[in-house]
Coordinates of N, CA, C and O in Angstrom, one line a residue:
M1 N 4.3 -13.9 -6.1 CA 4.5 -12.8 -5.1 C 5.2 -13.3 -3.9 O 4.9 -14.4 -3.4
E2 N 6.1 -12.5 -3.4 CA 6.8 -12.9 -2.1 C 6.7 -11.8 -1.2 O 6.8 -10.6 -1.6
I3 N 6.6 -12.1 0.1 CA 6.6 -11.0 1.1 C 7.7 -11.3 2.2 O 7.8 -12.4 2.7
W4 N 8.6 -10.3 2.4 CA 9.6 -10.5 3.4 C 9.0 -9.9 4.7 O 8.6 -8.8 4.7
I5 N 9.0 -10.8 5.7 CA 8.5 -10.4 7.0 C 9.3 -10.8 8.2 O 10.2 -11.6 8.1
N6 N 9.0 -10.1 9.2 CA 9.5 -10.4 10.6 C 8.2 -10.7 11.3 O 7.4 -9.8 11.5
P7 N 7.9 -12.0 11.7 CA 6.6 -12.3 12.4 C 6.3 -11.5 13.6 O 5.2 -11.4 14.0
A8 N 7.3 -10.9 14.2 CA 7.1 -10.1 15.4 C 6.6 -8.7 15.1 O 6.2 -8.0 16.0
C9 N 6.6 -8.3 13.8 CA 6.2 -7.0 13.4 C 4.7 -6.9 13.1 O 4.2 -7.7 12.3
S10 N 4.1 -6.0 13.7 CA 2.6 -5.8 13.6 C 2.3 -5.4 12.1 O 1.3 -5.9 11.6
K11 N 3.1 -4.6 11.5 CA 2.8 -4.2 10.1 C 2.9 -5.4 9.2 O 2.2 -5.6 8.2
C12 N 3.9 -6.3 9.5 CA 4.0 -7.6 8.7 C 2.8 -8.5 8.8 O 2.2 -9.0 7.9
R13 N 2.4 -8.6 10.1 CA 1.2 -9.4 10.3 C -0.1 -8.9 9.7 O -0.9 -9.6 9.1
S14 N -0.2 -7.6 9.7 CA -1.3 -6.9 9.0 C -1.3 -7.1 7.5 O -2.3 -7.4 6.9
A15 N -0.1 -7.0 6.9 CA 0.0 -7.2 5.5 C -0.3 -8.7 5.1 O -1.1 -8.9 4.1
V16 N 0.2 -9.6 5.9 CA -0.1 -11.0 5.6 C -1.6 -11.3 5.8 O -2.3 -12.0 4.9
S17 N -2.3 -10.7 6.8 CA -3.7 -10.9 7.0 C -4.5 -10.3 5.8 O -5.5 -11.0 5.3
L18 N -4.1 -9.2 5.3 CA -4.8 -8.6 4.1 C -4.6 -9.5 2.9 O -5.5 -9.7 2.1
L19 N -3.3 -10.0 2.7 CA -3.1 -10.9 1.5 C -4.0 -12.1 1.6 O -4.6 -12.6 0.6
D20 N -4.1 -12.7 2.8 CA -4.9 -13.8 3.1 C -6.4 -13.5 2.8 O -7.1 -14.3 2.1
A21 N -6.8 -12.4 3.3 CA -8.2 -12.0 3.1 C -8.6 -11.8 1.6 O -9.7 -12.1 1.2
E22 N -7.6 -11.4 0.8 CA -7.8 -11.2 -0.6 C -7.6 -12.4 -1.4 O -7.7 -12.4 -2.7
G23 N -7.2 -13.5 -0.8 CA -6.9 -14.8 -1.5 C -5.7 -14.7 -2.4 O -5.6 -15.5 -3.4
A24 N -4.7 -13.9 -2.0 CA -3.5 -13.8 -2.8 C -2.6 -15.1 -2.7 O -2.6 -15.8 -1.7
D25 N -2.0 -15.4 -3.8 CA -1.0 -16.5 -3.9 C 0.4 -15.9 -3.6 O 0.9 -15.1 -4.5
Y26 N 1.0 -16.2 -2.5 CA 2.2 -15.6 -2.1 C 3.1 -16.6 -1.3 O 2.6 -17.5 -0.8
T27 N 4.4 -16.2 -1.2 CA 5.3 -17.0 -0.4 C 5.8 -16.1 0.7 O 6.1 -14.9 0.4
V28 N 5.9 -16.6 1.9 CA 6.4 -15.8 3.0 C 7.9 -16.1 3.1 O 8.4 -17.3 3.1
R29 N 8.7 -15.0 3.2 CA 10.1 -15.2 3.5 C 10.4 -14.5 4.8 O 10.3 -13.3 5.0
R30 N 10.8 -15.3 5.8 CA 11.2 -14.7 7.1 C 12.7 -14.3 7.0 O 13.6 -15.1 7.2
Y31 N 12.9 -13.1 6.6 CA 14.2 -12.6 6.1 C 15.2 -12.5 7.3 O 16.4 -12.4 7.0
L32 N 14.8 -12.6 8.5 CA 15.8 -12.6 9.6 C 16.4 -14.0 9.7 O 17.5 -14.2 10.2
E33 N 15.7 -15.0 9.3 CA 16.1 -16.4 9.3 C 16.7 -16.8 7.9 O 17.7 -17.5 7.8
D34 N 16.1 -16.4 6.8 CA 16.5 -16.7 5.5 C 17.0 -15.4 4.9 O 16.3 -14.7 4.2
V35 N 18.2 -15.0 5.3 CA 18.8 -13.7 5.1 C 19.1 -13.5 3.6 O 19.7 -14.4 2.9
P36 N 18.6 -12.4 3.0 CA 18.8 -12.1 1.6 C 20.3 -11.8 1.3 O 21.0 -11.2 2.1
S37 N 20.8 -12.3 0.2 CA 22.1 -12.0 -0.2 C 22.2 -10.6 -0.7 O 21.2 -9.9 -0.9
T38 N 23.4 -10.1 -0.9 CA 23.6 -8.7 -1.4 C 22.9 -8.6 -2.8 O 22.3 -7.6 -3.1
E39 N 23.0 -9.7 -3.6 CA 22.4 -9.7 -4.9 C 20.9 -9.6 -4.8 O 20.2 -8.9 -5.6
E40 N 20.3 -10.3 -3.9 CA 18.8 -10.2 -3.7 C 18.4 -8.9 -3.2 O 17.4 -8.3 -3.6
I41 N 19.2 -8.3 -2.3 CA 18.9 -6.9 -1.8 C 19.0 -5.9 -3.0 O 18.1 -5.1 -3.2
Q42 N 20.0 -6.1 -3.8 CA 20.2 -5.2 -5.0 C 19.0 -5.3 -5.9 O 18.4 -4.4 -6.4
D43 N 18.5 -6.6 -6.1 CA 17.4 -6.8 -7.0 C 16.1 -6.2 -6.4 O 15.4 -5.5 -7.2
V44 N 15.9 -6.3 -5.1 CA 14.7 -5.7 -4.5 C 14.8 -4.2 -4.6 O 13.8 -3.5 -4.9
L45 N 16.0 -3.6 -4.4 CA 16.1 -2.2 -4.5 C 15.8 -1.7 -5.9 O 15.1 -0.7 -6.1
D46 N 16.3 -2.5 -6.9 CA 16.0 -2.1 -8.3 C 14.5 -2.2 -8.6 O 13.9 -1.3 -9.2
R47 N 13.8 -3.2 -8.0 CA 12.4 -3.4 -8.2 C 11.6 -2.3 -7.5 O 10.6 -1.8 -7.9
L48 N 12.1 -1.8 -6.3 CA 11.5 -0.7 -5.6 C 11.8 0.6 -6.2 O 11.0 1.6 -6.0
G49 N 12.9 0.7 -6.9 CA 13.3 2.0 -7.4 C 13.9 2.9 -6.3 O 13.7 4.1 -6.3
L50 N 14.5 2.3 -5.3 CA 15.0 3.0 -4.1 C 16.4 2.7 -3.9 O 17.0 1.8 -4.5
E51 N 17.0 3.5 -3.0 CA 18.4 3.3 -2.6 C 18.4 2.5 -1.3 O 17.4 2.5 -0.6
P52 N 19.6 1.9 -1.0 CA 19.6 1.1 0.3 C 19.3 1.9 1.5 O 18.6 1.4 2.4
W53 N 19.7 3.1 1.6 CA 19.4 4.0 2.7 C 18.0 4.3 2.9 O 17.5 4.6 4.0
D54 N 17.2 4.2 1.8 CA 15.8 4.4 1.8 C 15.0 3.3 2.5 O 13.9 3.5 2.9
I55 N 15.6 2.1 2.6 CA 14.9 1.0 3.2 C 15.6 0.5 4.5 O 15.4 -0.6 5.0
T56 N 16.5 1.4 5.0 CA 17.2 1.0 6.2 C 16.6 1.6 7.5 O 16.2 2.8 7.5
R57 N 16.4 0.7 8.4 CA 15.8 1.1 9.7 C 16.9 1.7 10.6 O 17.6 1.0 11.3
T58 N 17.1 3.0 10.5 CA 18.2 3.7 11.2 C 18.0 3.8 12.7 O 19.0 4.2 13.3
Q59 N 16.9 3.5 13.2 CA 16.6 3.6 14.6 C 17.0 2.3 15.4 O 17.0 2.3 16.6
E60 N 17.3 1.2 14.6 CA 17.7 0.0 15.3 C 19.0 0.2 16.0 O 19.9 1.0 15.6
A61 N 19.2 -0.6 17.1 CA 20.5 -0.5 17.9 C 21.7 -0.7 17.0 O 22.7 0.0 17.1
V62 N 21.6 -1.7 16.1 CA 22.8 -2.1 15.3 C 23.1 -0.9 14.4 O 24.3 -0.6 14.1
A63 N 22.1 -0.2 13.9 CA 22.3 1.0 13.1 C 23.1 2.1 13.8 O 24.0 2.7 13.3
K64 N 22.8 2.2 15.1 CA 23.5 3.2 15.9 C 24.9 2.7 16.2 O 25.8 3.5 16.1
E65 N 25.1 1.4 16.4 CA 26.4 0.9 16.6 C 27.3 1.1 15.4 O 28.5 1.4 15.5
L66 N 26.7 0.9 14.2 CA 27.5 1.1 13.0 C 27.7 2.5 12.6 O 28.5 2.8 11.7
G67 N 26.9 3.4 13.2 CA 27.0 4.8 12.9 C 26.4 5.1 11.5 O 26.8 6.0 10.8
L68 N 25.3 4.4 11.1 CA 24.7 4.6 9.8 C 24.2 6.0 9.5 O 24.3 6.4 8.3
K69 N 23.8 6.7 10.5 CA 23.3 8.1 10.2 C 24.4 8.9 9.6 O 24.1 9.9 9.0
E70 N 25.7 8.6 9.9 CA 26.8 9.3 9.4 C 27.3 8.9 8.1 O 28.2 9.5 7.5
W71 N 26.9 7.7 7.6 CA 27.4 7.2 6.3 C 26.9 8.0 5.2 O 25.7 8.5 5.2
P72 N 27.7 8.2 4.2 CA 27.3 9.0 3.0 C 26.2 8.3 2.3 O 26.2 7.1 2.2
R73 N 25.3 9.1 1.8 CA 24.2 8.6 1.0 C 24.4 9.0 -0.4 O 23.8 10.0 -0.9
E74 N 25.3 8.3 -1.1 CA 25.7 8.7 -2.4 C 26.0 7.4 -3.2 O 26.3 6.3 -2.5
P75 N 26.0 7.4 -4.5 CA 26.3 6.2 -5.3 C 27.5 5.4 -4.9 O 27.5 4.2 -4.9
G76 N 28.6 6.1 -4.5 CA 29.8 5.5 -4.2 C 29.7 4.7 -2.9 O 30.6 3.8 -2.6
S77 N 28.7 4.9 -2.1 CA 28.5 4.2 -0.8 C 27.5 3.2 -0.8 O 27.2 2.5 0.1
R78 N 26.8 3.0 -2.0 CA 25.7 2.1 -2.1 C 26.1 0.7 -1.7 O 25.3 0.0 -1.0
E79 N 27.2 0.2 -2.2 CA 27.6 -1.2 -1.9 C 27.8 -1.4 -0.4 O 27.4 -2.4 0.2
R80 N 28.4 -0.4 0.3 CA 28.6 -0.5 1.7 C 27.3 -0.7 2.4 O 27.1 -1.5 3.4
W81 N 26.3 0.1 2.0 CA 24.9 0.0 2.6 C 24.3 -1.4 2.4 O 23.7 -2.0 3.3
I82 N 24.4 -1.9 1.2 CA 23.8 -3.2 0.8 C 24.5 -4.3 1.6 O 23.8 -5.2 2.1
V83 N 25.8 -4.2 1.8 CA 26.5 -5.2 2.6 C 26.0 -5.2 4.0 O 25.7 -6.2 4.7
A84 N 25.8 -4.0 4.6 CA 25.3 -3.8 5.9 C 23.9 -4.4 6.1 O 23.6 -5.1 7.1
L85 N 23.1 -4.2 5.1 CA 21.7 -4.8 5.1 C 21.8 -6.3 5.1 O 21.0 -7.0 5.8
S86 N 22.7 -6.9 4.3 CA 22.8 -8.3 4.2 C 23.4 -8.9 5.5 O 23.0 -10.0 6.0
E87 N 24.4 -8.2 6.1 CA 25.0 -8.7 7.3 C 24.1 -8.5 8.6 O 24.3 -9.2 9.5
H88 N 23.2 -7.5 8.5 CA 22.4 -7.2 9.6 C 20.9 -7.0 9.1 O 20.4 -5.9 9.0
P89 N 20.3 -8.1 8.8 CA 18.9 -8.0 8.1 C 17.9 -7.3 8.9 O 16.9 -6.8 8.4
K90 N 18.1 -7.2 10.2 CA 17.1 -6.5 11.1 C 17.0 -5.0 10.6 O 16.0 -4.3 10.9
L91 N 18.0 -4.5 9.9 CA 18.0 -3.2 9.4 C 17.1 -3.0 8.2 O 16.8 -1.8 7.9
I92 N 16.6 -4.0 7.6 CA 15.8 -3.9 6.4 C 14.4 -3.6 6.8 O 13.7 -4.2 7.6
Q93 N 13.9 -2.5 6.1 CA 12.5 -2.1 6.4 C 11.6 -3.2 6.0 O 11.8 -4.0 5.0
R94 N 10.4 -3.3 6.6 CA 9.5 -4.4 6.4 C 8.1 -4.0 6.5 O 7.8 -3.0 7.2
P95 N 7.2 -4.7 5.9 CA 7.4 -5.8 5.0 C 7.7 -5.3 3.6 O 7.3 -4.2 3.3
I96 N 8.3 -6.1 2.8 CA 8.5 -5.8 1.4 C 7.8 -6.9 0.6 O 8.0 -8.1 0.9
I97 N 7.0 -6.5 -0.4 CA 6.3 -7.4 -1.3 C 6.9 -7.3 -2.7 O 6.9 -6.2 -3.2
T98 N 7.3 -8.4 -3.2 CA 7.8 -8.4 -4.6 C 6.6 -8.9 -5.4 O 6.0 -9.9 -5.2
A99 N 6.2 -8.1 -6.4 CA 5.0 -8.3 -7.2 C 5.3 -9.1 -8.5 O 6.5 -9.1 -8.9
E100 N 4.3 -9.7 -9.0 CA 4.5 -10.5 -10.2 C 4.9 -9.7 -11.4 O 5.5 -10.3 -12.3
D101 N 4.7 -8.4 -11.5 CA 5.1 -7.6 -12.6 C 6.5 -7.2 -12.6 O 6.9 -6.4 -13.4
G102 N 7.3 -7.7 -11.6 CA 8.7 -7.3 -11.5 C 9.0 -6.1 -10.6 O 10.1 -5.7 -10.5
T103 N 7.9 -5.5 -10.0 CA 8.1 -4.4 -9.1 C 8.1 -4.9 -7.7 O 7.9 -6.1 -7.4
A104 N 8.2 -4.0 -6.8 CA 8.1 -4.3 -5.3 C 7.6 -3.1 -4.6 O 7.7 -2.0 -5.1
V105 N 7.1 -3.3 -3.4 CA 6.6 -2.2 -2.6 C 7.0 -2.5 -1.1 O 7.1 -3.6 -0.7
V106 N 7.3 -1.4 -0.4 CA 7.4 -1.5 1.0 C 6.0 -1.4 1.6 O 5.4 -0.3 1.4
A107 N 5.5 -2.5 2.1 CA 4.0 -2.6 2.4 C 3.7 -2.3 3.8 O 3.1 -3.1 4.5
R108 N 4.0 -1.1 4.2 CA 3.8 -0.7 5.6 C 2.3 -0.2 5.9 O 1.9 0.1 7.0
S109 N 1.6 0.0 4.8 CA 0.2 0.5 4.9 C -0.7 -0.4 4.1 O -0.3 -1.2 3.2
E110 N -2.0 -0.4 4.4 CA -3.0 -1.2 3.7 C -3.0 -0.8 2.2 O -3.1 -1.6 1.3
E111 N -2.8 0.5 2.0 CA -2.8 1.0 0.6 C -1.6 0.4 -0.2 O -1.8 0.1 -1.3
A112 N -0.5 0.3 0.4 CA 0.7 -0.3 -0.2 C 0.5 -1.7 -0.5 O 0.8 -2.2 -1.6
V113 N -0.1 -2.5 0.4 CA -0.4 -3.9 0.1 C -1.4 -4.0 -1.0 O -1.2 -4.8 -1.9
R114 N -2.4 -3.2 -1.0 CA -3.4 -3.2 -2.1 C -2.8 -2.9 -3.5 O -3.1 -3.4 -4.5
D115 N -1.8 -1.9 -3.4 CA -1.0 -1.6 -4.6 C -0.3 -2.8 -5.2 O -0.4 -3.1 -6.4
A116 N 0.3 -3.6 -4.3 CA 1.0 -4.8 -4.7 C 0.0 -5.8 -5.2 O 0.3 -6.5 -6.2
L117 N -1.2 -5.9 -4.6 CA -2.2 -6.9 -5.1 C -2.7 -6.5 -6.5 O -3.0 -7.4 -7.3
G118 N -2.7 -5.2 -6.7 CA -3.1 -4.7 -8.1 C -2.1 -5.1 -9.2 O -2.4 -5.1 -10.3
R119 N -0.9 -5.5 -8.7 CA 0.2 -5.9 -9.7 C 0.2 -7.4 -9.9 O 1.1 -7.9 -10.6
W120 N -0.6 -8.1 -9.1 CA -0.6 -9.6 -9.1 C -1.1 -10.2 -10.3 O -1.8 -10.1 -11.1

């Protein structure tokens, strides 16, 4: 199990605390420092069953600079979104837990973290 976090994020810290409390075996990835490639983002999206715009933090300043709210949300624009997430990792919603069963969850709630733990 791997968790993508930003240590400054309270939801990330809460997720890590819960994983620790449950004795989970996991790896921390500080994705702002260890930036995921476009292939890794694609893999996580496949595991989540989501589109890149579904995990994009559109309120970030860089999102506004890029005009992301105006970008088409359609299959033909998917690669453009994925490249933006890789070039600007701060746009990636967090935390994301990749589970042992090949799935992933955006773990912004205790329930989502527990869901990931159930797949461990």
